Coordinates of C-alpha atoms and ligand atoms in Angstrom, one line a residue:
X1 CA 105.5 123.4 97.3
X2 CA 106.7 126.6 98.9
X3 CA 110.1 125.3 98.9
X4 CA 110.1 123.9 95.9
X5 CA 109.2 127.1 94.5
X6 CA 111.4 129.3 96.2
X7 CA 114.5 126.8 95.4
X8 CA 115.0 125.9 98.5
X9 CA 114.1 122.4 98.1
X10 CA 116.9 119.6 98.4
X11 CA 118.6 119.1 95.7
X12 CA 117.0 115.5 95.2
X13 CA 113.8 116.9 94.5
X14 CA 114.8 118.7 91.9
X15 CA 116.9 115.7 90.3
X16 CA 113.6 113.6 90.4
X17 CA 111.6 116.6 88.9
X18 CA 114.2 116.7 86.0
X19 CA 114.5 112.4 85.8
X20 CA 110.7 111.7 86.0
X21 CA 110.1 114.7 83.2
X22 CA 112.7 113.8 81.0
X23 CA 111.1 109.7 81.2
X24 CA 108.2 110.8 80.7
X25 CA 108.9 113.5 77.5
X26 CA 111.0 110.4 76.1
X27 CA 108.2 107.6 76.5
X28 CA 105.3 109.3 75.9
X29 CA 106.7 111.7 73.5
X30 CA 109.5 111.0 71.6
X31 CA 109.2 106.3 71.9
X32 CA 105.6 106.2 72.1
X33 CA 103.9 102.8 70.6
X34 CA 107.4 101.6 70.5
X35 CA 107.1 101.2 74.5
X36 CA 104.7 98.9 74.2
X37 CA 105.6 97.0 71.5
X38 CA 109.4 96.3 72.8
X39 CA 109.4 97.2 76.4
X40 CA 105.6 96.2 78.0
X41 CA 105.6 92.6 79.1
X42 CA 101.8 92.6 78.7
X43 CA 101.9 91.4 74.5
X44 CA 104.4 88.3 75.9
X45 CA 102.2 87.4 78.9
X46 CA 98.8 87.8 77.0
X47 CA 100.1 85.7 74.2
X48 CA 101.4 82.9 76.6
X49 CA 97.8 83.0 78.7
X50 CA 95.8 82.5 75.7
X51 CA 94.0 79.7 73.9
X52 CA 91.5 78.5 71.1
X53 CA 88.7 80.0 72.6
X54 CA 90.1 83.4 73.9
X55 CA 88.3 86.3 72.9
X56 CA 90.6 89.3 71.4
X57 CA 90.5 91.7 69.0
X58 CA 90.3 89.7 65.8
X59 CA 89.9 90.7 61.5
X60 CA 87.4 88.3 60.7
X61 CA 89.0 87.6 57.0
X62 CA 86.5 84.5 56.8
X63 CA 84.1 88.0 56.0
X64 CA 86.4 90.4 55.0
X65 CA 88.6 88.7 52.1
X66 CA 89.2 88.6 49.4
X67 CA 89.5 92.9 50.0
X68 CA 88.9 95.4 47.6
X69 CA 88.1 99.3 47.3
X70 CA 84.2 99.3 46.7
X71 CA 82.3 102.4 45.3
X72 CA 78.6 103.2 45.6
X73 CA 76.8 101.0 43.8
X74 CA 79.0 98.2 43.5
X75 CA 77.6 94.9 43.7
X76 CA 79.3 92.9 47.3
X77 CA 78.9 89.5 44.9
X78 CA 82.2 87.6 45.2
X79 CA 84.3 89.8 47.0
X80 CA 84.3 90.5 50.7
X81 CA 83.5 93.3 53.0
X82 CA 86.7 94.8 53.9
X83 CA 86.9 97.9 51.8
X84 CA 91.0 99.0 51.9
X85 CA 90.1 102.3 53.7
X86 CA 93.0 101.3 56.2
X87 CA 90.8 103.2 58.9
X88 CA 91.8 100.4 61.0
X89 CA 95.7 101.5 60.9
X90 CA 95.3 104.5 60.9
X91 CA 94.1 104.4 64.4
X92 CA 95.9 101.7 65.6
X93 CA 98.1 103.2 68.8
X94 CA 101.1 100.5 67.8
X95 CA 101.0 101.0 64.2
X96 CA 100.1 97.1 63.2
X97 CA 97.3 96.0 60.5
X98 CA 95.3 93.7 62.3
X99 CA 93.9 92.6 58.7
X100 CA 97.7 90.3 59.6
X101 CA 96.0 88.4 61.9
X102 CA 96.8 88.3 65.9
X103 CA 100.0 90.0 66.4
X104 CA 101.9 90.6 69.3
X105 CA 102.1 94.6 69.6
X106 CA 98.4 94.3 69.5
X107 CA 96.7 96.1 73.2
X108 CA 93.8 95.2 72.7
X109 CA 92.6 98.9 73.4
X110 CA 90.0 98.5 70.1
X111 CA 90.3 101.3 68.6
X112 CA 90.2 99.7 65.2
X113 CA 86.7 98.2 66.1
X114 CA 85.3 101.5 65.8
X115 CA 87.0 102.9 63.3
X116 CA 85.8 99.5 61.3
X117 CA 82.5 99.6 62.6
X118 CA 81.7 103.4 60.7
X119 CA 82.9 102.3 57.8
X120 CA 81.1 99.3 57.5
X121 CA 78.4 101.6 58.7
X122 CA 79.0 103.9 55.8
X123 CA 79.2 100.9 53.2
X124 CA 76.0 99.7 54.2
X125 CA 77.2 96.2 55.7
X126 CA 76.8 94.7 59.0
X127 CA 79.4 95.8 61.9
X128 CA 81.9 93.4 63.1
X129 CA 84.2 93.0 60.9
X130 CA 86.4 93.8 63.5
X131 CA 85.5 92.3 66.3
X132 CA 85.9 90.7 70.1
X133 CA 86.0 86.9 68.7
X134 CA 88.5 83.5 69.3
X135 CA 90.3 81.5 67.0
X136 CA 87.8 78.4 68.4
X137 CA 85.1 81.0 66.1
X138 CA 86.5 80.7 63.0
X139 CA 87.0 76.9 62.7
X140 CA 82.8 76.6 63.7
X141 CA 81.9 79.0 61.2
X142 CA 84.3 76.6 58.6
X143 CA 82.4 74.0 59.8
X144 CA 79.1 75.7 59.2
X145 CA 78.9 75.8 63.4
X146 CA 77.2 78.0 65.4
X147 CA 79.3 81.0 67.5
X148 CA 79.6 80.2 70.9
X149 CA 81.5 82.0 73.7
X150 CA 83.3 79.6 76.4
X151 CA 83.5 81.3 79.4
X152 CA 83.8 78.1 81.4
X153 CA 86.8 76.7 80.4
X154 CA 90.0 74.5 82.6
X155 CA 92.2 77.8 81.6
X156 CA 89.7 80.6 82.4
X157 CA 88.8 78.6 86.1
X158 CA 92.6 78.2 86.6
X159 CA 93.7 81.7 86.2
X160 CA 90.6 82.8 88.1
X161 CA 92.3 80.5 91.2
X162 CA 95.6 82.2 90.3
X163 CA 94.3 85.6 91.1
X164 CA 92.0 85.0 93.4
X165 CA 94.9 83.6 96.0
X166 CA 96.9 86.1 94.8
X167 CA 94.6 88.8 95.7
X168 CA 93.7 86.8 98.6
X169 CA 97.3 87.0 100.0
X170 CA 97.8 90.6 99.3
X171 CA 94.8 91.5 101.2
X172 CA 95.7 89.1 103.7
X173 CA 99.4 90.7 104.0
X174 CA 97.6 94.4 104.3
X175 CA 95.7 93.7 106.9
X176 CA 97.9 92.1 108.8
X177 CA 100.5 94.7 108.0
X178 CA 102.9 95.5 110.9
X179 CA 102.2 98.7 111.6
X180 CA 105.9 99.1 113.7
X181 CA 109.3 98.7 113.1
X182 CA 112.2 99.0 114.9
X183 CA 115.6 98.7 114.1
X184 CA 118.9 98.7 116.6
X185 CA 122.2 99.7 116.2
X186 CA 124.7 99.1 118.9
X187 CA 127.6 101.5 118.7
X188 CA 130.9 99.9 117.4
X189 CA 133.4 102.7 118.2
X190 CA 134.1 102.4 121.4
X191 CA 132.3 98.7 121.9
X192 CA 131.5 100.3 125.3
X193 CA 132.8 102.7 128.2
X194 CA 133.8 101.9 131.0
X195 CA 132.6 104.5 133.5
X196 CA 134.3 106.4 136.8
X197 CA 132.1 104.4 138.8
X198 CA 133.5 101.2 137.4
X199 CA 129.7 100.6 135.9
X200 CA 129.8 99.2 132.0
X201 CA 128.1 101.6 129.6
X202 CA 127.0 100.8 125.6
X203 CA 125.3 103.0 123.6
X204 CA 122.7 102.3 120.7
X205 CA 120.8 103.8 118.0
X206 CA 117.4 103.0 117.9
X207 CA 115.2 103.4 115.2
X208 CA 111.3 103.6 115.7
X209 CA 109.0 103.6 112.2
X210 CA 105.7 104.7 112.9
X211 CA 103.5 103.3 110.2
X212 CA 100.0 104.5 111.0
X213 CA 98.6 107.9 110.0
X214 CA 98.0 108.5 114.6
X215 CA 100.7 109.7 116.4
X216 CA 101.8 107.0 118.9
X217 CA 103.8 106.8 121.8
X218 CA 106.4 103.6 122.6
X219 CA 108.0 102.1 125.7
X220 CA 111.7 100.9 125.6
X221 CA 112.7 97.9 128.4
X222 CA 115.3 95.4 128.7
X223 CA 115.5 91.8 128.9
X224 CA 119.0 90.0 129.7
X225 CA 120.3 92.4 132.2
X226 CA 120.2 92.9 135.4
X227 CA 120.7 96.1 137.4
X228 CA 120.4 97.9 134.1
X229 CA 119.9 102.0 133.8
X230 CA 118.7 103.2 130.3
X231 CA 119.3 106.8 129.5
X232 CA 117.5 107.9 126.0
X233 CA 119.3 111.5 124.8
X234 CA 116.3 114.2 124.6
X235 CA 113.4 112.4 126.2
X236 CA 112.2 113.1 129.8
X237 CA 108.8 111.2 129.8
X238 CA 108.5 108.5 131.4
X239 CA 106.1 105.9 132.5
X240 CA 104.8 105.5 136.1
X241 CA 107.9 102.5 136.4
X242 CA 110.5 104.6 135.1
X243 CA 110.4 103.5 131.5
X244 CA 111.3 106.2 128.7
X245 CA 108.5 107.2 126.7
X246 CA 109.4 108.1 123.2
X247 CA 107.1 109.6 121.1
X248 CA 107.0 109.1 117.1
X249 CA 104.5 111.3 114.5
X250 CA 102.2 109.5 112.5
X251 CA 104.4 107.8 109.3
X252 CA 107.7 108.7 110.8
X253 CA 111.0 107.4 111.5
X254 CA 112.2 108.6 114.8
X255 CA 116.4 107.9 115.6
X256 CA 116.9 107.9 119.2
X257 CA 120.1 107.7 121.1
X258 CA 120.1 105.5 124.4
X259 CA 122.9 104.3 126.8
X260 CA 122.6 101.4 128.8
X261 CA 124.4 101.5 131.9
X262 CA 125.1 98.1 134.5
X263 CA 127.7 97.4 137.6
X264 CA 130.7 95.6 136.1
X265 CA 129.6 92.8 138.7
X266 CA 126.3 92.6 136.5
X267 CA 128.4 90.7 133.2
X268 CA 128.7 87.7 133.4
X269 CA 131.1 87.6 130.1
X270 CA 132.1 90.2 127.4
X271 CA 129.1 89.3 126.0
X272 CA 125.9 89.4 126.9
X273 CA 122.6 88.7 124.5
X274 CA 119.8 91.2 125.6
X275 CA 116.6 92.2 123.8
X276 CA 115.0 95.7 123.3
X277 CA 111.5 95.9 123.6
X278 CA 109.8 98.8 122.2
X279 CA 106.0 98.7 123.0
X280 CA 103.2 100.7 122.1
X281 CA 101.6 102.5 125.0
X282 CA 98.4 101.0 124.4
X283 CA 99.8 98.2 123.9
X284 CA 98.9 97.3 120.1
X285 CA 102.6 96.4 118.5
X286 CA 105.5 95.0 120.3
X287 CA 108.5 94.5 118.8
X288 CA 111.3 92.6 120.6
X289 CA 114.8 93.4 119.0
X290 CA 117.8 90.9 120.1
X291 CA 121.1 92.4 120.0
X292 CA 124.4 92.4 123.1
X293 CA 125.7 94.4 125.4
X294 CA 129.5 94.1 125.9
X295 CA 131.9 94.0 128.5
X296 CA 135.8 94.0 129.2
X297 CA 137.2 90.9 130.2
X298 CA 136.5 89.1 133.3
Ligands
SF4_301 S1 88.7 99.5 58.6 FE1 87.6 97.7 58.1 S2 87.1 98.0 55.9 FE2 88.7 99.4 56.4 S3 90.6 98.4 55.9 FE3 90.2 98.0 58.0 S4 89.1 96.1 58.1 FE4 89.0 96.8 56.0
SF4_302 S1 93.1 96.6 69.2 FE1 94.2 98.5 69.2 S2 96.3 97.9 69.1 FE2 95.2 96.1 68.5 S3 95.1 96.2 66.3 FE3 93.3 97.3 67.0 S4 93.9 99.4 67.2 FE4 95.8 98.2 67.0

């Protein structure tokens, strides 16, 4: 915050400062309902994932038509009980008249419940005329049927299997979440060195993502050589057997350079397939990481 402050922040920051304010002046303040009603995906997948007997925000018109203004006193004989206020629009987020019927821009956020409920407050009828209530409803009470709310239905159990091994694999992924990863870069320019000695030299970059919130310490070794040396630029730790210890902070990505060095008599071809193990000191995560170590010509 300092930084960012004092302006001596990268110049990113300040780029997704000026991006995420200017998205979010321009939604919120400027395109407001008309966000949801062309860019939200929910309308389109609520309107695909419902049947007969879901229950959404509904005008029950069976009560409310034929409409009319109504003053004091008025008899309610042969008319209905929607008034015209229009409090129902007026509050409505996305602008709509749910007196339409269902409509897509519709959130369901039921605002014009309430506002529809103290009117018909004021007016002296019964509340509801907006309402939670399914298409299924309205046929019954044609029929001179009683209400009834299906819970329990093929749709409702099947979506409830949907999410619940959907949720079941996300928790199942976060658990088992590898908390290490490594990735290796073998130097392309030179392919390798070829040392005073005669010994073969290649150099990599090794990348080490801690992904836990503990600082951790990790092994490197070498599998596919023989006679090998490993040098790792700026680390001098290492383990009882000579193996460099490289030590990462808690959600960081540490870049490490490290040279492998083996006699020329050692390579059997120009190429040879190793794998770098990097290995948590207490031995938690291990992650082997194939990759070759090249040669001259025989
Ligand atoms: S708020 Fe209720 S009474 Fe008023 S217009 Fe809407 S549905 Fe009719
Ligand atoms: S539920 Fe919300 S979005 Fe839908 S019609 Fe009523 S006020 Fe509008």
């Amino acid at each position: 915050l300092h930084q960012l402050l004092a302006f001596d922040a990268p110049l990113t920051t300040y780029f997704w400062i000026l991006i995420l304010t200017a998205t979010t002046y321009l939604l919120g303040g400027i395109a407001r309902e008309q966000v949801c009603i062309y860019m939200c995906p929910w309308p389109r997948i609520q309107g695909v994932m419902m049947d007969e007997d879901t229950l959404s925000v509904m005008y029950r018109y069976d009560r409310g038509e034929p409409r009319a203004p109504h003053k004091k006193g008025d008899t309610w004989d042969g008319r209905g009980d929607c008034v015209q206020c229009r409090q129902c629009v007026v509050v409505c987020p996305t602008g709509i008249d749910i007196r339409d019927g269902m409509q897509l821009e519709c959130i369901q956020c039921s605002l014009c419940i309430d506002a529809c409920d103290e009117v018909m407050e004021k007016v002296g009828r019964p509340k509801g005329l907006i309402a939670y209530d399914s298409l299924a409803n309205f046929e019954r009470r044609a029929q001179g049927k009683p209400e009834k709310i299906q819970i329990i239905r093929p749709r409702s159990l099947l979506y409830t299997m949907i999410m619940i091994i959907v949720g079941g694999a996300i928790l199942w992924g976060l658990m088992h979440r590898d908390n290490l990863e490594v990735n290796i870069l073998r130097d392309r320019n030179p392919l390798f060195v070829q040392l005073s000695s005669g010994d073969i030299r290649n150099g990599y970059t090794v990348k080490i993502l801690n992904k836990t919130h503990q600082i951790r310490k990790f092994t490197l070794s070498v599998s596919g050589l023989k006679n090998y040396r490993m040098q790792v630029e700026g680390i001098q730790e290492s383990t009882p057997d000579g193996l460099p210890i490289i030590k990462v902070d808690r959600d960081r990505l540490r870049s490490v350079k490290v040279y492998l060095t083996v006699p020329r008599s050692e390579l059997s071809s120009r190429s040879v397939d190793i794998t770098i193990t990097a290995k948590d000191l207490d031995g938690t995560s291990v992650s082997d990481n194939e990759t070759t170590f090249k040669g001259p010509a025989k």
